[in-house]
């Protein structure tokens, strides 16, 4: 029987494993939310939010 994947991941990512899992979960949640609101991909244009933060 093969051991669970977490000990193998700890060898490669050390303390950053939790951050990696959280990042994957965040991207997954953002993608699911985009599907719910029917957001089309590829609508971002560079600089479109600069006026918002100035």
XYZ file of C-alpha atoms in Angstrom:
54
model
C 0.000 0.000 0.000
C 1.349 3.401 -1.009
C 1.680 6.076 1.710
C -0.505 9.198 1.540
C 0.782 12.038 -0.670
C 1.366 14.554 2.133
C 4.681 13.141 3.397
C 5.952 13.230 -0.192
C 4.750 16.814 -0.585
C 6.461 17.851 2.644
C 9.792 16.777 1.182
C 9.353 19.210 -1.704
C 7.418 22.117 -0.165
C 8.348 22.071 3.561
C 6.352 24.795 5.360
C 4.801 26.162 2.185
C 2.448 23.191 1.741
C -0.427 24.930 3.556
C 0.038 28.068 1.462
C 0.029 26.018 -1.734
C -3.169 24.199 -0.746
C -4.820 27.513 0.213
C -3.835 29.061 -3.120
C -5.261 26.133 -5.075
C -8.489 26.358 -3.053
C -8.709 30.112 -3.713
C -8.257 29.704 -7.462
C -10.852 26.923 -7.456
C -13.333 29.134 -5.580
C -12.715 32.051 -7.966
C -13.328 29.814 -10.968
C -16.521 28.425 -9.468
C -17.757 31.951 -8.706
C -16.976 33.060 -12.274
C -19.125 30.201 -13.575
C -21.994 31.176 -11.272
C -22.019 34.824 -12.439
C -21.416 33.819 -16.082
C -18.224 35.859 -16.344
C -16.568 35.495 -19.712
C -12.873 34.776 -19.700
C -10.390 37.037 -21.446
C -12.150 40.342 -20.773
C -9.289 41.936 -18.798
C -7.328 44.695 -20.518
C -4.059 45.958 -19.019
C -4.567 49.198 -17.095
C -8.339 48.956 -16.808
C -8.232 49.329 -12.995
C -5.622 52.094 -12.730
C -8.239 54.842 -12.396
C -9.832 52.895 -9.526
C -6.697 52.935 -7.399
C -5.464 56.459 -8.182
